[in-house]
mmCIF file of C-alpha atoms in Angstrom:
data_model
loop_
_atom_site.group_PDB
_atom_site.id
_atom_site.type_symbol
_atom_site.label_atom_id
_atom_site.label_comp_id
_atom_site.label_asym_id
_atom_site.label_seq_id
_atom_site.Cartn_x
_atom_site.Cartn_y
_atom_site.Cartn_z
ATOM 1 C CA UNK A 1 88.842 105.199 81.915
ATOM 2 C CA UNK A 2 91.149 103.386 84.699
ATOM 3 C CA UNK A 3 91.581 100.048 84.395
ATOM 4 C CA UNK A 4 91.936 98.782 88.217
ATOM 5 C CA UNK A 5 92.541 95.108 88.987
ATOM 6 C CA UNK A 6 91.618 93.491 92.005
ATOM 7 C CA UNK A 7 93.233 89.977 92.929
ATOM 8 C CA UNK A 8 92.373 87.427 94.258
ATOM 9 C CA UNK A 9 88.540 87.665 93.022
ATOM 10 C CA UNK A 10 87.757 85.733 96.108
ATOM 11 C CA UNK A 11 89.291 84.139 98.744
ATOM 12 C CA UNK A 12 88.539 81.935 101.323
ATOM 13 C CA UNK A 13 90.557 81.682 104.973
ATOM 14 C CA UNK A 14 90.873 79.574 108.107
ATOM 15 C CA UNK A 15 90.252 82.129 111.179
ATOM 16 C CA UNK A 16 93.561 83.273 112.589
ATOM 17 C CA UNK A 17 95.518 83.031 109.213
ATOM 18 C CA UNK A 18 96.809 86.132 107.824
ATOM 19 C CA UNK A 19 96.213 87.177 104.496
ATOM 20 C CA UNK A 20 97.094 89.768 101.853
ATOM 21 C CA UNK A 21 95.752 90.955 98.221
ATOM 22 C CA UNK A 22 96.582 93.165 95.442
ATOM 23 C CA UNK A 23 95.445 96.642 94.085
ATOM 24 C CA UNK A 24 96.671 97.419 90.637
ATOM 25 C CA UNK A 25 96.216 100.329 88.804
ATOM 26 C CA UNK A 26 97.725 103.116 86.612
ATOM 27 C CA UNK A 27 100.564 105.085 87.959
ATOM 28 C CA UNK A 28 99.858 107.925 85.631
ATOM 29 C CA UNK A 29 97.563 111.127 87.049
ATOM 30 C CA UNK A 30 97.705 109.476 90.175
ATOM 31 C CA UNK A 31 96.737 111.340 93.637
ATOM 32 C CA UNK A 32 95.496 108.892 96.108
ATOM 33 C CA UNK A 33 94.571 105.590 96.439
ATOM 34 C CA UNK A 34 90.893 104.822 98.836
ATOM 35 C CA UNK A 35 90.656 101.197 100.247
ATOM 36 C CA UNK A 36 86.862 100.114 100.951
ATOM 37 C CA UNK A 37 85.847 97.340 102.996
ATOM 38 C CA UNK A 38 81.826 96.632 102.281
ATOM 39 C CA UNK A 39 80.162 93.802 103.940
ATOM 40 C CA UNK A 40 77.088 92.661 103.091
ATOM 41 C CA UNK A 41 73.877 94.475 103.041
ATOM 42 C CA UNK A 42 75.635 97.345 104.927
ATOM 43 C CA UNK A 43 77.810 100.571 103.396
ATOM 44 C CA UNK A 44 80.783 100.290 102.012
ATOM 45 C CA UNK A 45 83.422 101.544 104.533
ATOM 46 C CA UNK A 46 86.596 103.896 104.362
ATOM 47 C CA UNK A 47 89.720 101.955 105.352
ATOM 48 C CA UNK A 48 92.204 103.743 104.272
ATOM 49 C CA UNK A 49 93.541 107.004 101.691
ATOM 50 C CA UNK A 50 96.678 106.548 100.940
ATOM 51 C CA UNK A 51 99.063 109.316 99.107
ATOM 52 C CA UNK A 52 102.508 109.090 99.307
ATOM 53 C CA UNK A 53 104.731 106.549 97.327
ATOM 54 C CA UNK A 54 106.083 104.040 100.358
ATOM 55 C CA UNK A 55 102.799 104.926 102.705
ATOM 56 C CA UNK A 56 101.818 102.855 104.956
ATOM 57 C CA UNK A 57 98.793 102.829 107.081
ATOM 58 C CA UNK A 58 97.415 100.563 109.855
ATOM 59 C CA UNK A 59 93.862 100.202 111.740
ATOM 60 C CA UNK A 60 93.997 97.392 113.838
ATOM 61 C CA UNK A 61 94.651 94.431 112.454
ATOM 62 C CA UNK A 62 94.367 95.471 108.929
ATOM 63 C CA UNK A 63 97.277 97.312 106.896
ATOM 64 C CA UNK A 64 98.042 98.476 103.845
ATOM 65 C CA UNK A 65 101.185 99.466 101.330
ATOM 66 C CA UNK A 66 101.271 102.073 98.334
ATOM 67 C CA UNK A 67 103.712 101.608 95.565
ATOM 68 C CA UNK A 68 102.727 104.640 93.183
ATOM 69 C CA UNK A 69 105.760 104.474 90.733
ATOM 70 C CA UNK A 70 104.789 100.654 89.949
ATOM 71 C CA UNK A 71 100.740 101.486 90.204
ATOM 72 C CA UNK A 72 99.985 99.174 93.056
ATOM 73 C CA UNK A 73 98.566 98.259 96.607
ATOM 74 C CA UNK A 74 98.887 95.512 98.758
ATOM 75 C CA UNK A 75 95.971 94.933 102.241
ATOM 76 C CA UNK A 76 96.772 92.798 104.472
ATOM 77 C CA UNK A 77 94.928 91.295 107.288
ATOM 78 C CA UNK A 78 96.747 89.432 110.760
ATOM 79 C CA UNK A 79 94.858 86.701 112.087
ATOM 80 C CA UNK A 80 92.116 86.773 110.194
ATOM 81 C CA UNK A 81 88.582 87.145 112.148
ATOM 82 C CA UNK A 82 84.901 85.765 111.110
ATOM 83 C CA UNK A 83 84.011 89.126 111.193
ATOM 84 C CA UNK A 84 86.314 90.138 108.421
ATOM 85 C CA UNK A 85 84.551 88.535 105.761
ATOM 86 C CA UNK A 86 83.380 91.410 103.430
ATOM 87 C CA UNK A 87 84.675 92.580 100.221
ATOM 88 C CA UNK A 88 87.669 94.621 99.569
ATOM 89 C CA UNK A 89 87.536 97.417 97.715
ATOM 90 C CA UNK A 90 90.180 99.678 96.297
ATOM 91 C CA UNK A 91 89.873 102.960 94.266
ATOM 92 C CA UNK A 92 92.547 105.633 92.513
ATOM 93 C CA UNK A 93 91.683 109.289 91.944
ATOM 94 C CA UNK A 94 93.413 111.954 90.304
ATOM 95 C CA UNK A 95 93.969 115.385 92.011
ATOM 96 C CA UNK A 96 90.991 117.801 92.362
ATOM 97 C CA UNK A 97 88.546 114.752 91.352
ATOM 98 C CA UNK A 98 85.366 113.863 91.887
ATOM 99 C CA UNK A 99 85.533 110.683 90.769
ATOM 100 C CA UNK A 100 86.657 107.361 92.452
ATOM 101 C CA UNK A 101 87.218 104.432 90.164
ATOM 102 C CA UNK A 102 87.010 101.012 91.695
ATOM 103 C CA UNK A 103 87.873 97.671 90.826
ATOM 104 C CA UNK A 104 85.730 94.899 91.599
ATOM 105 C CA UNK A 105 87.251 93.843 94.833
ATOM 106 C CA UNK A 106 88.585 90.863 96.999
ATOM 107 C CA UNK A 107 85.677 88.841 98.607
ATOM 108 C CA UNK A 108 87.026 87.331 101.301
ATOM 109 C CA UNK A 109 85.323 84.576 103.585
ATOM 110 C CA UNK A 110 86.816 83.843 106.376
ATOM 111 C CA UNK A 111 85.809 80.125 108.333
ATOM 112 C CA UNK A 112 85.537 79.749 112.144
ATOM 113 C CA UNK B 1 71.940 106.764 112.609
ATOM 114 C CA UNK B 2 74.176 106.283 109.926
ATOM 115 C CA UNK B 3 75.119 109.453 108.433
ATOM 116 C CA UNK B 4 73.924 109.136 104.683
ATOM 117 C CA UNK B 5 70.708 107.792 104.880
ATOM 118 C CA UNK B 6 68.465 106.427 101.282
ATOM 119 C CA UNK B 7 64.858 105.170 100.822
ATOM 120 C CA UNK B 8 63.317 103.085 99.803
ATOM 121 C CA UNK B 9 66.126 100.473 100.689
ATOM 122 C CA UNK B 10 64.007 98.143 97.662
ATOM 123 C CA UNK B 11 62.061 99.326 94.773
ATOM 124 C CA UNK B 12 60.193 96.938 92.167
ATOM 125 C CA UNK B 13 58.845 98.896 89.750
ATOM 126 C CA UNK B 14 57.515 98.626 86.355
ATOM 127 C CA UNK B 15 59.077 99.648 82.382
ATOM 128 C CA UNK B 16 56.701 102.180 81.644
ATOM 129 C CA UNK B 17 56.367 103.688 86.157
ATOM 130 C CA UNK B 18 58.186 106.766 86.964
ATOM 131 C CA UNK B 19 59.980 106.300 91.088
ATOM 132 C CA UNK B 20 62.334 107.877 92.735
ATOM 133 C CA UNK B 21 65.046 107.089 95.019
ATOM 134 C CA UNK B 22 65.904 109.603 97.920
ATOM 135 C CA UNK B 23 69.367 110.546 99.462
ATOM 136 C CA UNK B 24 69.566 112.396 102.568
ATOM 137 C CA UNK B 25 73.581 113.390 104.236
ATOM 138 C CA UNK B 26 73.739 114.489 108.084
ATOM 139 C CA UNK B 27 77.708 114.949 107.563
ATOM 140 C CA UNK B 28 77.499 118.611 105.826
ATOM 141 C CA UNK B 29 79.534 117.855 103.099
ATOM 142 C CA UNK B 30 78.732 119.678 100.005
ATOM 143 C CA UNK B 31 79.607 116.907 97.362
ATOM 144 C CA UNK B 32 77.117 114.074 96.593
ATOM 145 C CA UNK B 33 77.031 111.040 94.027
ATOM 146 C CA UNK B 34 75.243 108.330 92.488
ATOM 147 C CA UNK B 35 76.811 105.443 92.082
ATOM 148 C CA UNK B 36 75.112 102.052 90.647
ATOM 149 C CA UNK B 37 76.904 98.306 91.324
ATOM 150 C CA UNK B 38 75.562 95.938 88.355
ATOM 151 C CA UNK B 39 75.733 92.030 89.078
ATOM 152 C CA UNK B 40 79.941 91.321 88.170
ATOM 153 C CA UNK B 41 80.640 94.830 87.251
ATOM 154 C CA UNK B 42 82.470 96.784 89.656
ATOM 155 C CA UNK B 43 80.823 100.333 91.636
ATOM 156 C CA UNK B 44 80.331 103.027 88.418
ATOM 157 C CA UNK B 45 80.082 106.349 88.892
ATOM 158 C CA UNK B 46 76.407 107.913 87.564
ATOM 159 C CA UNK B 47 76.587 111.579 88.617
ATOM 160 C CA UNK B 48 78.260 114.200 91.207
ATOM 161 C CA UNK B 49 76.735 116.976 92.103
ATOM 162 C CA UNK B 50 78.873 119.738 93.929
ATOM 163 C CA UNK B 51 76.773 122.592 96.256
ATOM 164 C CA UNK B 52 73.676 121.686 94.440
ATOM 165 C CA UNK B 53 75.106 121.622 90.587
ATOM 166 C CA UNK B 54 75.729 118.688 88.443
ATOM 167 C CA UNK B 55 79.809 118.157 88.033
ATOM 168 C CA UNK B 56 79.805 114.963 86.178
ATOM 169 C CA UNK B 57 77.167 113.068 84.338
ATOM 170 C CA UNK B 58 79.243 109.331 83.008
ATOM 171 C CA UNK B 59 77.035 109.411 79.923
ATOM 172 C CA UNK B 60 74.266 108.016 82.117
ATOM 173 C CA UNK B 61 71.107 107.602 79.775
ATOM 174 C CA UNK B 62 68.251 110.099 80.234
ATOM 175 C CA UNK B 63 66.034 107.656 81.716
ATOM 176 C CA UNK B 64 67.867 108.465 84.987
ATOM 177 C CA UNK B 65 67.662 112.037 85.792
ATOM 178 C CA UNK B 66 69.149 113.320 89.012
ATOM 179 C CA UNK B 67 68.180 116.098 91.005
ATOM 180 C CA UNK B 68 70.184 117.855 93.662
ATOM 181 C CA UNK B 69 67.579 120.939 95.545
ATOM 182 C CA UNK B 70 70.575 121.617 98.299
ATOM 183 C CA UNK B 71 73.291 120.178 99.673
ATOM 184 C CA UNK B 72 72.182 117.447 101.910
ATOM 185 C CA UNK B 73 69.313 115.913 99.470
ATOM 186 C CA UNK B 74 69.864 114.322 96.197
ATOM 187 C CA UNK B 75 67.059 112.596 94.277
ATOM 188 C CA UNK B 76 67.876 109.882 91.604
ATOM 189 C CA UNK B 77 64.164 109.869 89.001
ATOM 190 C CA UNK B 78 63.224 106.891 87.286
ATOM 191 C CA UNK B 79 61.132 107.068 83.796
ATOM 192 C CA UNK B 80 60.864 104.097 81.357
ATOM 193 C CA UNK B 81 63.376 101.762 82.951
ATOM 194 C CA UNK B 82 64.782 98.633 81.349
ATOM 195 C CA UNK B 83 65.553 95.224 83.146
ATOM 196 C CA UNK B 84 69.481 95.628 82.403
ATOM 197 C CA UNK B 85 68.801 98.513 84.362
ATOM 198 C CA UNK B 86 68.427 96.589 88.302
ATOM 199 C CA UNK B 87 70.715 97.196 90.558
ATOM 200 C CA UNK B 88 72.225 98.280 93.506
ATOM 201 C CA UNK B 89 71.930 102.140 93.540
ATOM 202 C CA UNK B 90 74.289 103.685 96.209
ATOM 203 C CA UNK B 91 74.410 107.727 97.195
ATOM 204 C CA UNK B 92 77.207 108.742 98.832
ATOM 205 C CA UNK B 93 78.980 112.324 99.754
ATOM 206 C CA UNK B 94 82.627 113.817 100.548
ATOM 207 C CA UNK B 95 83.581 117.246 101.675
ATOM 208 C CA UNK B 96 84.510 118.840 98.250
ATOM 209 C CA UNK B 97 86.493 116.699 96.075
ATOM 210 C CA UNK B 98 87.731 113.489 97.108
ATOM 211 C CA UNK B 99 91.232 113.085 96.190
ATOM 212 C CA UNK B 100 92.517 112.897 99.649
ATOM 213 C CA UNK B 101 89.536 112.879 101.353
ATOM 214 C CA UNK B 102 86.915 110.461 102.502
ATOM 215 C CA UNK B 103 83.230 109.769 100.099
ATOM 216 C CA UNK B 104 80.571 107.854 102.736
ATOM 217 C CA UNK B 105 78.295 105.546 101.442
ATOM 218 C CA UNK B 106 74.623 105.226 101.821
ATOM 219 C CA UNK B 107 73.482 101.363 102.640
ATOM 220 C CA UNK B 108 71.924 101.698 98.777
ATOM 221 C CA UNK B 109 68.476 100.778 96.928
ATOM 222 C CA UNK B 110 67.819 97.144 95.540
ATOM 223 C CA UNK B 111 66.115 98.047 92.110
ATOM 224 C CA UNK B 112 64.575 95.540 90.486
ATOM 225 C CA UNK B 113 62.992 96.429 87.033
ATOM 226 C CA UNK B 114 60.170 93.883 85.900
#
């Protein structure tokens, strides 16, 4: 079983401050790392799969990092919007998997 | 419409009722899963069932008992439930395995087990 740790737990922003949070997890057996963002009482959402040690990907105002040698991921979000305010989820497979293992995520709130 | 659609969105049900929750995927992926989110526990993996047959099974007890009749529908039955047991139950599907590729999420069903 991975053991995948999410921090901050929660987090709470003025609108228009940036912000960033962690995604640890086990370097060993790893393929790809999946970034959620689920707000509430909707679907989680795919963000981002990331692969490559160094990767970086980008939608909007949200980005992300992948270090796979040291087992971890950084999000970050620019000028933080009302809207944003959801939880963060991140999840590690293996190759050929089925399975996605999450942590329990970032809840971020962010104020108007 | 989203594309992976599950009803009933809330279910109260009884210890000794038998329910069901429904899945249905418009994507055509042939993967689908169950996943359940307890109160402070993070998303766990129940079962994945790959072009109709079962992949994985997470030492789920038999009180659950999935069924998967082709690709797009997957059926999560519910015998002798326990309280510990409410939750959010989300279905979701990928094409094939995920690794790199993307698993969508169903809005879920609120169980609640009285």
């Amino acid at each position: 079983i991975l053991n995948v740790e999410q921090s901050p737990q929660s987090l709470h922003v003025q609108e228009g401050d940036s912000t960033n949070f962690t995604c640890s997890f086990p370097s060993s057996n790893f393929y790809a790392l999946h970034w959620y963002r689920w707000e509430t009482a909707k679907s989680p959402e795919a963000l981002f799969v990331m692969t490559l040690n160094g990767d970086e990907k980008k939608k909007g105002r949200i980005s992300a990092t992948l270090n796979t040698k040291e087992g971890y991921s950084y999000l970050y979000i620019k000028g933080s919007q009302p809207e944003d305010s959801a939880t963060y989820l991140c999840a590690p497979t293996g190759a050929g998997s089925y399975q996605l293992t999450f942590g329990k995520g970032t809840k971020l709130s962010v104020i108007p | 419409e989203t594309g992976v659609t599950q009803t009933p969105r809330h279910l109260v049900m009884g210890m000794t009722n038998k329910k069901s929750l429904k899945c249905e995927q418009h994507l055509g992926h042939n993967a689908m899963y169950w996943y359940k989110q307890s109160a402070k526990k993070p998303l766990e993996l129940m079962f994945v069932y790959n072009f109709k047959e079962q992949t994985e099974n997470n030492s789920v007890p038999s009180r659950f008992s999935p069924e998967c009749p082709n690709s797009s529908h997957l059926f999560l039955h519910l015998h002798t439930l326990q309280p510990e047991d409410s939750a959010l139950y989300l279905c979701a599907s990928s094409q094939d395995r995920i690794s790199g590729n993307t698993i969508y999420f169903g809005e879920g069903s609120w169980l609640t087990v009285v």
